[in-house]
PDB file of N, CA and C in Angstrom:
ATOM      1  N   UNK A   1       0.834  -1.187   0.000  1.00 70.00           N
ATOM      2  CA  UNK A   1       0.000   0.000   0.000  1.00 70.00           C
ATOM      3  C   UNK A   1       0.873   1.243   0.000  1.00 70.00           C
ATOM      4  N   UNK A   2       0.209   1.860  -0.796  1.00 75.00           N
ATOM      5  CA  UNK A   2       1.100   3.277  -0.861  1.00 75.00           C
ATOM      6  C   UNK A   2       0.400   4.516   0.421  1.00 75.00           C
ATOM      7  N   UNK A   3       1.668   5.176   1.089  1.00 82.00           N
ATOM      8  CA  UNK A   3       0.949   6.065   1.987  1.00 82.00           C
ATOM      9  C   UNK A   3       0.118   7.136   1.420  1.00 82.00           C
ATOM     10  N   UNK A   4      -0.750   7.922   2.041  1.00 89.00           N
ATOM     11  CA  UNK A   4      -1.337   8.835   1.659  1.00 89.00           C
ATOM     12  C   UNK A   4      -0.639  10.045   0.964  1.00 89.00           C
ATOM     13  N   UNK A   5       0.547  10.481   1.476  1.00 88.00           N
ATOM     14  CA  UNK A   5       0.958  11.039   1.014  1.00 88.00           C
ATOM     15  C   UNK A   5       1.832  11.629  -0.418  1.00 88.00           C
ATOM     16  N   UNK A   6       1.732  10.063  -0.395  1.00 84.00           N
ATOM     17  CA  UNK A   6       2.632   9.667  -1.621  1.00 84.00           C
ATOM     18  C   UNK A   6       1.486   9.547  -2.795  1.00 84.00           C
ATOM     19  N   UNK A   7       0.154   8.956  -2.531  1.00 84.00           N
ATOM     20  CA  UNK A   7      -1.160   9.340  -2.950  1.00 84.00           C
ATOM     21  C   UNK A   7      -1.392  10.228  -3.730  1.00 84.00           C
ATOM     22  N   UNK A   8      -1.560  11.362  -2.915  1.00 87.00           N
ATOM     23  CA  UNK A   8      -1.353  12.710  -3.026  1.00 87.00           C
ATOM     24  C   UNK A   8      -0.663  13.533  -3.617  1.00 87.00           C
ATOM     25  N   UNK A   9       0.890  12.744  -3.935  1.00 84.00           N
ATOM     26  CA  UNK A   9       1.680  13.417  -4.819  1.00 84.00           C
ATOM     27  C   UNK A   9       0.957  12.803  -6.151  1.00 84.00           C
ATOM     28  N   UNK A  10       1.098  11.594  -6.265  1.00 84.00           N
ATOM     29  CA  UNK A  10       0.840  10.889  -7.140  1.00 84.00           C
ATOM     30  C   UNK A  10      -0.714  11.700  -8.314  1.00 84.00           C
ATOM     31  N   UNK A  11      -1.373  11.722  -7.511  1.00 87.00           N
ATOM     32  CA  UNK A  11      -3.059  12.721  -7.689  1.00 87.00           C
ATOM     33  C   UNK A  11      -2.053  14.110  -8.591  1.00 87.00           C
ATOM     34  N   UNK A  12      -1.501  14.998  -7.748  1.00 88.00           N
ATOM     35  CA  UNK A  12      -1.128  16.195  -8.524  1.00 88.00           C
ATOM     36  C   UNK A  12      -0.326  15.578  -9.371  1.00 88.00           C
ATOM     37  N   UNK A  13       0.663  14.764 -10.217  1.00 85.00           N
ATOM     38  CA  UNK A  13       1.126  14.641 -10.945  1.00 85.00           C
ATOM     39  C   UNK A  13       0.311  14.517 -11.912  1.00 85.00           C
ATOM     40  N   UNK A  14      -0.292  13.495 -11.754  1.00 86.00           N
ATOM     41  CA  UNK A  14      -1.648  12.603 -12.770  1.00 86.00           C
ATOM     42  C   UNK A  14      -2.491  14.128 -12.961  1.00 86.00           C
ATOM     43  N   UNK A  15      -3.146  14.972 -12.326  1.00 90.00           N
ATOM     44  CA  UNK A  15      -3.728  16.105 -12.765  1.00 90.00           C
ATOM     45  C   UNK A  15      -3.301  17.457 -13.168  1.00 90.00           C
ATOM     46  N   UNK A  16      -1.629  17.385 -13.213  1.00 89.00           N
ATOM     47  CA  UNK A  16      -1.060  18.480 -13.639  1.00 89.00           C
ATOM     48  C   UNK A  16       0.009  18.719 -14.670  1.00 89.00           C
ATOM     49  N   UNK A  17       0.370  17.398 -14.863  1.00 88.00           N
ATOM     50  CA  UNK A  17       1.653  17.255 -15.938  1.00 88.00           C
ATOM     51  C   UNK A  17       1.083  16.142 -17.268  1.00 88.00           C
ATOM     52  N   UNK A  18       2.338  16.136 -17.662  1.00 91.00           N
ATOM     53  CA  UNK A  18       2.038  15.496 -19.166  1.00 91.00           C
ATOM     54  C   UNK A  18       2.242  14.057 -18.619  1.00 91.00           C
ATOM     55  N   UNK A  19       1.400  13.377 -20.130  1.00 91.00           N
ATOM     56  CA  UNK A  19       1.876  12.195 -20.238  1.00 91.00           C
ATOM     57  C   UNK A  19       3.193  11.224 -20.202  1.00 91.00           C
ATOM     58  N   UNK A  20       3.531  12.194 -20.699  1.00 93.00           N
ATOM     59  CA  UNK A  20       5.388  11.664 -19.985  1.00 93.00           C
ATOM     60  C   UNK A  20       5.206  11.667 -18.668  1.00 93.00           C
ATOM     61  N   UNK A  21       5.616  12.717 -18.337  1.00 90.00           N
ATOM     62  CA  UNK A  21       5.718  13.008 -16.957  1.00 90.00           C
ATOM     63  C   UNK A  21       4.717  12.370 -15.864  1.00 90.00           C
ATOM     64  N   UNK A  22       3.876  11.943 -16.187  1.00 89.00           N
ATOM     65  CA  UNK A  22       2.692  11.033 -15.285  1.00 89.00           C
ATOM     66  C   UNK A  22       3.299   9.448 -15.661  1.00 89.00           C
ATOM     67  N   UNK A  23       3.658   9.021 -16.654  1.00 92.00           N
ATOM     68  CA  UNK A  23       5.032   8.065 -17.036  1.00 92.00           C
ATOM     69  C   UNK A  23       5.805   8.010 -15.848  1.00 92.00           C
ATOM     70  N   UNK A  24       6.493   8.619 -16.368  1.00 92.00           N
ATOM     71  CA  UNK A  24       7.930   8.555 -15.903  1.00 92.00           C
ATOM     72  C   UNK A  24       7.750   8.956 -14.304  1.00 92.00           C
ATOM     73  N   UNK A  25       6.930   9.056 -13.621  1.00 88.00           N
ATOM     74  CA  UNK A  25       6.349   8.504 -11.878  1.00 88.00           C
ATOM     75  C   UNK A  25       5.779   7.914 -11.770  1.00 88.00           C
ATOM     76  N   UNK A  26       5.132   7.471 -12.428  1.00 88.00           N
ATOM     77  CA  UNK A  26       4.211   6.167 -12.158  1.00 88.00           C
ATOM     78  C   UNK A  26       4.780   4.710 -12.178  1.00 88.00           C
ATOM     79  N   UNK A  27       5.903   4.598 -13.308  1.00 92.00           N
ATOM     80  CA  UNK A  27       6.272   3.295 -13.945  1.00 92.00           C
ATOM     81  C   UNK A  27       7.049   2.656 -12.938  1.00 92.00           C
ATOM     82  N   UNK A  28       8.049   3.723 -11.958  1.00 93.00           N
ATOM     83  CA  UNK A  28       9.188   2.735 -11.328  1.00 93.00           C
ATOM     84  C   UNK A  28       8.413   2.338  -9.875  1.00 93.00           C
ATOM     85  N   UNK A  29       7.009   3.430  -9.774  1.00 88.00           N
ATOM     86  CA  UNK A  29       6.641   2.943  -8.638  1.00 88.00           C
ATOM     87  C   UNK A  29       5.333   1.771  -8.519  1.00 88.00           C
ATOM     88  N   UNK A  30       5.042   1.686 -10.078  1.00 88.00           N
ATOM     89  CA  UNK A  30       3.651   0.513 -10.229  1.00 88.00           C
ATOM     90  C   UNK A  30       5.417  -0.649 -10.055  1.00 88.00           C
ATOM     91  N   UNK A  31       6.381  -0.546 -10.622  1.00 94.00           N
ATOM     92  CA  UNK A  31       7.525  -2.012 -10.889  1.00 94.00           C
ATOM     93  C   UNK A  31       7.629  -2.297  -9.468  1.00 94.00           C
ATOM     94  N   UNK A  32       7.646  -0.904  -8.664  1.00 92.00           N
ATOM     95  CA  UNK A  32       8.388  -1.439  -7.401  1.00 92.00           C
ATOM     96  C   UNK A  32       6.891  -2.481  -6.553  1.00 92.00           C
ATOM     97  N   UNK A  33       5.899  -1.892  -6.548  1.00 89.00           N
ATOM     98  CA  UNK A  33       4.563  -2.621  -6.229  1.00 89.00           C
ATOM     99  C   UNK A  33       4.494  -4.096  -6.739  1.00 89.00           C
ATOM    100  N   UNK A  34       4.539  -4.024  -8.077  1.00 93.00           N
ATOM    101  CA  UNK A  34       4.468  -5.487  -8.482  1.00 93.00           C
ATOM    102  C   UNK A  34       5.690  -6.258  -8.083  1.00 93.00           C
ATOM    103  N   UNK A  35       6.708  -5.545  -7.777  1.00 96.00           N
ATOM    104  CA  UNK A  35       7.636  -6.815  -7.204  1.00 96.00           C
ATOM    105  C   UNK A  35       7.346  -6.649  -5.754  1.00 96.00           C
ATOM    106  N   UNK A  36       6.948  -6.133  -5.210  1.00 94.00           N
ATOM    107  CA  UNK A  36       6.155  -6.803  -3.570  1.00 94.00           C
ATOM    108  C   UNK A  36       5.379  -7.641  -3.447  1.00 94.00           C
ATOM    109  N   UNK A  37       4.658  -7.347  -4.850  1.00 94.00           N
ATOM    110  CA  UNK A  37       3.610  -8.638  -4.727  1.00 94.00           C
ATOM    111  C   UNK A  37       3.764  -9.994  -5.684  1.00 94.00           C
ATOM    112  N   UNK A  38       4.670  -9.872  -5.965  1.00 98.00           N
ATOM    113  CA  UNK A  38       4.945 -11.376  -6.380  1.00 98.00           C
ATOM    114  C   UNK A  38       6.034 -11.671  -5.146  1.00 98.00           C
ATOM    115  N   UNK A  39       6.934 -11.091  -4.435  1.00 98.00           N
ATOM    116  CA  UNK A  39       7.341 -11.597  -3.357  1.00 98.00           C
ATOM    117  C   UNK A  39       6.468 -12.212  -2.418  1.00 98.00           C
ATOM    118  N   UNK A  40       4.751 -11.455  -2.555  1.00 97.00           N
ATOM    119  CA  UNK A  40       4.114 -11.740  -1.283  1.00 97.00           C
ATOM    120  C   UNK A  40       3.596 -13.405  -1.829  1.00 97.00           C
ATOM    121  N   UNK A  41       3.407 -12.831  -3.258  1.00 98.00           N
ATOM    122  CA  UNK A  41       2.577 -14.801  -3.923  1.00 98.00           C
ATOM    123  C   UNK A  41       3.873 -15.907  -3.619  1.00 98.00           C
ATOM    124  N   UNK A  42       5.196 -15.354  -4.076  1.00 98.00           N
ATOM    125  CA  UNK A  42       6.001 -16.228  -3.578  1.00 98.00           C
ATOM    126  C   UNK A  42       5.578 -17.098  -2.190  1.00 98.00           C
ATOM    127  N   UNK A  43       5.528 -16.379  -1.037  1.00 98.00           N
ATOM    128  CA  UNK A  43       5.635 -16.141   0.336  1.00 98.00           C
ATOM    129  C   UNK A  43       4.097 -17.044   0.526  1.00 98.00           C
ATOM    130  N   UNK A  44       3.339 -16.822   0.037  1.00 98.00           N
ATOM    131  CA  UNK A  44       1.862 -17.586   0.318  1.00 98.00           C
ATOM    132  C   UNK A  44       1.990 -18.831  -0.631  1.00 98.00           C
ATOM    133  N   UNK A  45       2.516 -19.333  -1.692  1.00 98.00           N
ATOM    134  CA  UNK A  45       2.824 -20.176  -2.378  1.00 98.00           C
ATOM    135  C   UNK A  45       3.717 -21.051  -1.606  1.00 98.00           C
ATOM    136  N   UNK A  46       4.768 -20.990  -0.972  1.00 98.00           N
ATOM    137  CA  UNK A  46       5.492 -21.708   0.044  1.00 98.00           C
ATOM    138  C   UNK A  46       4.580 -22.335   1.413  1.00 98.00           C
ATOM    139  N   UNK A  47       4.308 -21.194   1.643  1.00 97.00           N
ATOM    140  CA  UNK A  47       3.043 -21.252   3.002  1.00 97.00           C
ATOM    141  C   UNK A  47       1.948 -22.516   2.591  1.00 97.00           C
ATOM    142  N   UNK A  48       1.982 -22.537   1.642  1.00 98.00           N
ATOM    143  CA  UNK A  48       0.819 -23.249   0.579  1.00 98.00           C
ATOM    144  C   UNK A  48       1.337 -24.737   0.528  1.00 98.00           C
ATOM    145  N   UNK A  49       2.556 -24.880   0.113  1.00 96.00           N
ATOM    146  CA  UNK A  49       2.914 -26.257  -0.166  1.00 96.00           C
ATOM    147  C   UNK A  49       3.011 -26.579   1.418  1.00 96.00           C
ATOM    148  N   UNK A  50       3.769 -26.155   2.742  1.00 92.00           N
ATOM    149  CA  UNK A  50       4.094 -26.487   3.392  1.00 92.00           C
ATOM    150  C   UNK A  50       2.632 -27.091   4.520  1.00 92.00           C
ATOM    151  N   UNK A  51       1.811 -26.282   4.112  1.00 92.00           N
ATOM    152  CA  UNK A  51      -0.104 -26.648   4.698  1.00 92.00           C
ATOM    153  C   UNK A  51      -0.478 -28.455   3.828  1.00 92.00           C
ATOM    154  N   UNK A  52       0.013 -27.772   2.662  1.00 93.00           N
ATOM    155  CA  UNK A  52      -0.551 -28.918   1.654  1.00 93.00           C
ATOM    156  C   UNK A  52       0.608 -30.271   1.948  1.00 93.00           C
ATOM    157  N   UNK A  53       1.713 -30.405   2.341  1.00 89.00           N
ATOM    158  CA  UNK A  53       2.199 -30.921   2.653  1.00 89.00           C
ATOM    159  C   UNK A  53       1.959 -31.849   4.333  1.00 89.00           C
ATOM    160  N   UNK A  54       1.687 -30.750   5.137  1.00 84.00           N
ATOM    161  CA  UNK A  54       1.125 -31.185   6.237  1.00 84.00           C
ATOM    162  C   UNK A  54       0.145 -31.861   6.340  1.00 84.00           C
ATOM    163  N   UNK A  55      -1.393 -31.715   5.370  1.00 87.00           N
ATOM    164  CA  UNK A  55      -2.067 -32.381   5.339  1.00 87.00           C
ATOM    165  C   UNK A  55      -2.363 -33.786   4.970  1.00 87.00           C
ATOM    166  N   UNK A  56      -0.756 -33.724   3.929  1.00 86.00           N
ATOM    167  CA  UNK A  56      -1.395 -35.056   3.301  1.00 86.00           C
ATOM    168  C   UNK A  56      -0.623 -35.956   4.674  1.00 86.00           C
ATOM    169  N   UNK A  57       0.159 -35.365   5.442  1.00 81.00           N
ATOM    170  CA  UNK A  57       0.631 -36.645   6.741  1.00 81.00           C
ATOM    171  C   UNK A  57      -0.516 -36.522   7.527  1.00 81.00           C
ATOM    172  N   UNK A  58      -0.811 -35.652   8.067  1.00 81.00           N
ATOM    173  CA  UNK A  58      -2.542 -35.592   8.326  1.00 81.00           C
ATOM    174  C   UNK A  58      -3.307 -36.775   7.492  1.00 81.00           C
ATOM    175  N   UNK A  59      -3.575 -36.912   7.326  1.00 83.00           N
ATOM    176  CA  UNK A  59      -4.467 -38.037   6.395  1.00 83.00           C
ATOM    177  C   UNK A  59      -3.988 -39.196   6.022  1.00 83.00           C
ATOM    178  N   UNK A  60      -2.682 -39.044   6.326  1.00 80.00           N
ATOM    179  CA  UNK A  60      -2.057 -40.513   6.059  1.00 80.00           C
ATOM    180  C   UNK A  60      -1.767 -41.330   7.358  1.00 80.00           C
ATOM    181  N   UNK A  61      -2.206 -40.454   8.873  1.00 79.00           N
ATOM    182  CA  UNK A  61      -1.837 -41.260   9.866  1.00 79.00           C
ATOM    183  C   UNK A  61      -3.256 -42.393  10.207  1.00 79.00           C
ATOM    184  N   UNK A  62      -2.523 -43.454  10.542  1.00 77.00           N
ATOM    185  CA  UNK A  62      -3.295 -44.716  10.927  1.00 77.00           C
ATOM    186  C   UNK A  62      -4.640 -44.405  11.880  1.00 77.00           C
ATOM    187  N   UNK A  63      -5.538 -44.894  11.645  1.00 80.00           N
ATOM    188  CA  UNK A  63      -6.763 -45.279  12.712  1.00 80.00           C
ATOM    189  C   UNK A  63      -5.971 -46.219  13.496  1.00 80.00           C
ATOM    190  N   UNK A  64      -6.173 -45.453  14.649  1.00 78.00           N
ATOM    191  CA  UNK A  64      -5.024 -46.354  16.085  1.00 78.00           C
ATOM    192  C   UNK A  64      -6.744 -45.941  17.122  1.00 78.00           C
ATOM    193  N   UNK A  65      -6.437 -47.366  18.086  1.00 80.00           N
ATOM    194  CA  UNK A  65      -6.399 -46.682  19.386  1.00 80.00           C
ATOM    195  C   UNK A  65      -5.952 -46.235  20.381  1.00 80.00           C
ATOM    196  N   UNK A  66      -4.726 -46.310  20.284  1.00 77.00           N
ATOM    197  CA  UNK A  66      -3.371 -45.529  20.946  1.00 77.00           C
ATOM    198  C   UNK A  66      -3.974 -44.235  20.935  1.00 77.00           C
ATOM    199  N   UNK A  67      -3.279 -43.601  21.852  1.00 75.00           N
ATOM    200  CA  UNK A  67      -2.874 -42.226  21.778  1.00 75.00           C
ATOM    201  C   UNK A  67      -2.428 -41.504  20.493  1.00 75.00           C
ATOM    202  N   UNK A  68      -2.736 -40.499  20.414  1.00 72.00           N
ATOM    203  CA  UNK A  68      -1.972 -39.496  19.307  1.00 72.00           C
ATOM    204  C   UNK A  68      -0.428 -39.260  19.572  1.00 72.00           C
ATOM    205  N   UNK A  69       0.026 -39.340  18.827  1.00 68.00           N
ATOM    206  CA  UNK A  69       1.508 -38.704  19.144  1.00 68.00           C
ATOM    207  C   UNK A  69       1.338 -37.089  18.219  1.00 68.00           C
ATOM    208  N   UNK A  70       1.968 -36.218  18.853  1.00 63.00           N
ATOM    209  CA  UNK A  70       2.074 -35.130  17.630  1.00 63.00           C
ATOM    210  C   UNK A  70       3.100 -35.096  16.677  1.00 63.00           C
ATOM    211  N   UNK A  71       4.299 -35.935  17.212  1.00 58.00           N
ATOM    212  CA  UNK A  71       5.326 -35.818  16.206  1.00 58.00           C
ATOM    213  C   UNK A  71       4.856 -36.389  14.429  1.00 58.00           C
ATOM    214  N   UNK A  72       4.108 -37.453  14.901  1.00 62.00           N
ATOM    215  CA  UNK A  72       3.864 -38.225  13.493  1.00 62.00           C
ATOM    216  C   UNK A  72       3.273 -37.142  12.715  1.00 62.00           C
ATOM    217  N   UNK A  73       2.465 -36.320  12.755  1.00 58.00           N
ATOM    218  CA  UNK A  73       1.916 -35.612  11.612  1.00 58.00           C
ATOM    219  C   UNK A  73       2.706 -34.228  12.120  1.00 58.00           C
ATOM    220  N   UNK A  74       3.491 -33.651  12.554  1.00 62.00           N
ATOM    221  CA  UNK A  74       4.866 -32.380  12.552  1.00 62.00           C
ATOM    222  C   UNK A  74       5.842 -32.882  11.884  1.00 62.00           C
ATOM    223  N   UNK A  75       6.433 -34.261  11.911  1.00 59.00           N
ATOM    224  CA  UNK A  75       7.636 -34.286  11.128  1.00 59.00           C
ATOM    225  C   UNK A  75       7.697 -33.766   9.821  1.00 59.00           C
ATOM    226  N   UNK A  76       8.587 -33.210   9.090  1.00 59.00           N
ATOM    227  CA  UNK A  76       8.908 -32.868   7.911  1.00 59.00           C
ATOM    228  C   UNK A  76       8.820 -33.848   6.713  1.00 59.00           C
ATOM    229  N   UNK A  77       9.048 -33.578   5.557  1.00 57.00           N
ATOM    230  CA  UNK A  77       8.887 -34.536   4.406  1.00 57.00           C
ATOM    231  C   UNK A  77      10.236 -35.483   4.592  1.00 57.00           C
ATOM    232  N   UNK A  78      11.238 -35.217   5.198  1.00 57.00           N
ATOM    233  CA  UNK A  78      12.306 -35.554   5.341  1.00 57.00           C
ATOM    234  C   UNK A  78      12.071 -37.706   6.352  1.00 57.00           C
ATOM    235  N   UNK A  79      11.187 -37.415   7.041  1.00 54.00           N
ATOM    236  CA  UNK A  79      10.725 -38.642   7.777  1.00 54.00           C
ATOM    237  C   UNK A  79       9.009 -39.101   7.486  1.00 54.00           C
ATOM    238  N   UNK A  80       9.225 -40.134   7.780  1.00 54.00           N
ATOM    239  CA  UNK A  80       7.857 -40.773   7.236  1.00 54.00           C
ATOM    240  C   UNK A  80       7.128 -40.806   8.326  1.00 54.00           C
ATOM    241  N   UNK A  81       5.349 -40.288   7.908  1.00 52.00           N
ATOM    242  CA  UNK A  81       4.418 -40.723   9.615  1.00 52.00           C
ATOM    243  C   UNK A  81       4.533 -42.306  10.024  1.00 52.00           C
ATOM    244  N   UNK A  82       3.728 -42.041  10.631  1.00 57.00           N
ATOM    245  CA  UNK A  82       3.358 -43.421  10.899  1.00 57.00           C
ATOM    246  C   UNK A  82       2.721 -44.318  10.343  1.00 57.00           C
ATOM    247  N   UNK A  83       2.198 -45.286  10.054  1.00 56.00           N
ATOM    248  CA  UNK A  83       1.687 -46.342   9.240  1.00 56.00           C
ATOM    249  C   UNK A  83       0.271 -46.879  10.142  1.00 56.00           C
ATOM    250  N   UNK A  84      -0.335 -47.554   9.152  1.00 53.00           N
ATOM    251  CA  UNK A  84      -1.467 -48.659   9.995  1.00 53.00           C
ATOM    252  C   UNK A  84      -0.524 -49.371  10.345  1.00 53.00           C
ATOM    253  N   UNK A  85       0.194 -50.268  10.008  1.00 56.00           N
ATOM    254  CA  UNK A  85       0.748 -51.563   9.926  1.00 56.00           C
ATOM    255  C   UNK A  85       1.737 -50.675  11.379  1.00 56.00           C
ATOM    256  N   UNK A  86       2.970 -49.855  11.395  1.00 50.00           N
ATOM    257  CA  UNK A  86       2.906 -49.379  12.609  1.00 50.00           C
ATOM    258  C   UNK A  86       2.075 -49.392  13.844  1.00 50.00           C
ATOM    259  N   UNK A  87       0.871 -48.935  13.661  1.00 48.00           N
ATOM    260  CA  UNK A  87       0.268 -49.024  14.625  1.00 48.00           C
ATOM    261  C   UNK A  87      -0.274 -50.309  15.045  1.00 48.00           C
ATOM    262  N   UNK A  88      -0.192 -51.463  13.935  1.00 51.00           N
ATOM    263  CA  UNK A  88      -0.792 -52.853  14.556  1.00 51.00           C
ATOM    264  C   UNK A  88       0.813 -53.615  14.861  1.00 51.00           C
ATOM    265  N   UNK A  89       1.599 -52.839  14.896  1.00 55.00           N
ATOM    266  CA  UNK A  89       3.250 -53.654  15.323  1.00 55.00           C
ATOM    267  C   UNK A  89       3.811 -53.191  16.553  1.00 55.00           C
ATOM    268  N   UNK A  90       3.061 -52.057  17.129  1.00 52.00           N
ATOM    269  CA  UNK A  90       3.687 -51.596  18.049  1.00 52.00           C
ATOM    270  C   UNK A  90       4.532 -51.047  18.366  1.00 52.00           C
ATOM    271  N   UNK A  91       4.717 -50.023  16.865  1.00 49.00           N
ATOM    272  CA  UNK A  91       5.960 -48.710  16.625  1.00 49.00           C
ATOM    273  C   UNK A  91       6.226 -47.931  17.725  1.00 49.00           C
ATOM    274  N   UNK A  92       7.385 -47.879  18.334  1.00 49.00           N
ATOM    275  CA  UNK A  92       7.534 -47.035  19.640  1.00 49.00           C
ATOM    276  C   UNK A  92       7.199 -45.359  19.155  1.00 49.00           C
ATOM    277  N   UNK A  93       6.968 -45.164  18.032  1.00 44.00           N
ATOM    278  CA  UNK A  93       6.294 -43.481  18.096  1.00 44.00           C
ATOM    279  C   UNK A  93       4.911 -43.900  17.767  1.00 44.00           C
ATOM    280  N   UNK A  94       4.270 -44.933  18.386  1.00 43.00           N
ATOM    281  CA  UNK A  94       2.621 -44.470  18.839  1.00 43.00           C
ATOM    282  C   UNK A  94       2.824 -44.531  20.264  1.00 43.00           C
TER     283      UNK A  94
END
């Protein structure tokens, strides 16, 4: 978001100068905007896989009647949840 003030400049340019000149202020500050916001899609796109990632260990942990552990669905992609077959073997992380 742009401050008000900057708004404001922006307003008298756009209503007092030429087309160039409403150009040539506008352009580096719409570039600088759009690269905030593809930093921000970056930033929610990561956020995104790492949810979507979580869920699918979410959904992949066993119907137990054990206890929950929390580690099994926190671990990273790096380690595997837990299994049914875990939970009917008596995996020391249930």
């Amino acid at each position: 978001s742009l401050p008000l003030t900057e708004i404001a400049g922006l307003l008298i340019v756009v209503e007092e100068e030429t087309c160039t000149q409403v150009r040539e202020a506008l352009a580096p500050r719409l570039a600088d905007r759009l690269r905030e916001v593809d930093e921000h899609l970056a930033a929610l796109q990561r956020l995104r896989n790492q949810l979507d990632s979580a869920n699918q260990r979410v959904t992949a942990c066993p119907d137990s009647g054990a206890a929950c552990r929390s580690e099994c669905i926190l671990l990273d992609d790096r380690h595997q949840p837990c299994t049914s077959r875990d939970a009917h073997e008596g995996d020391p992380r249930l």
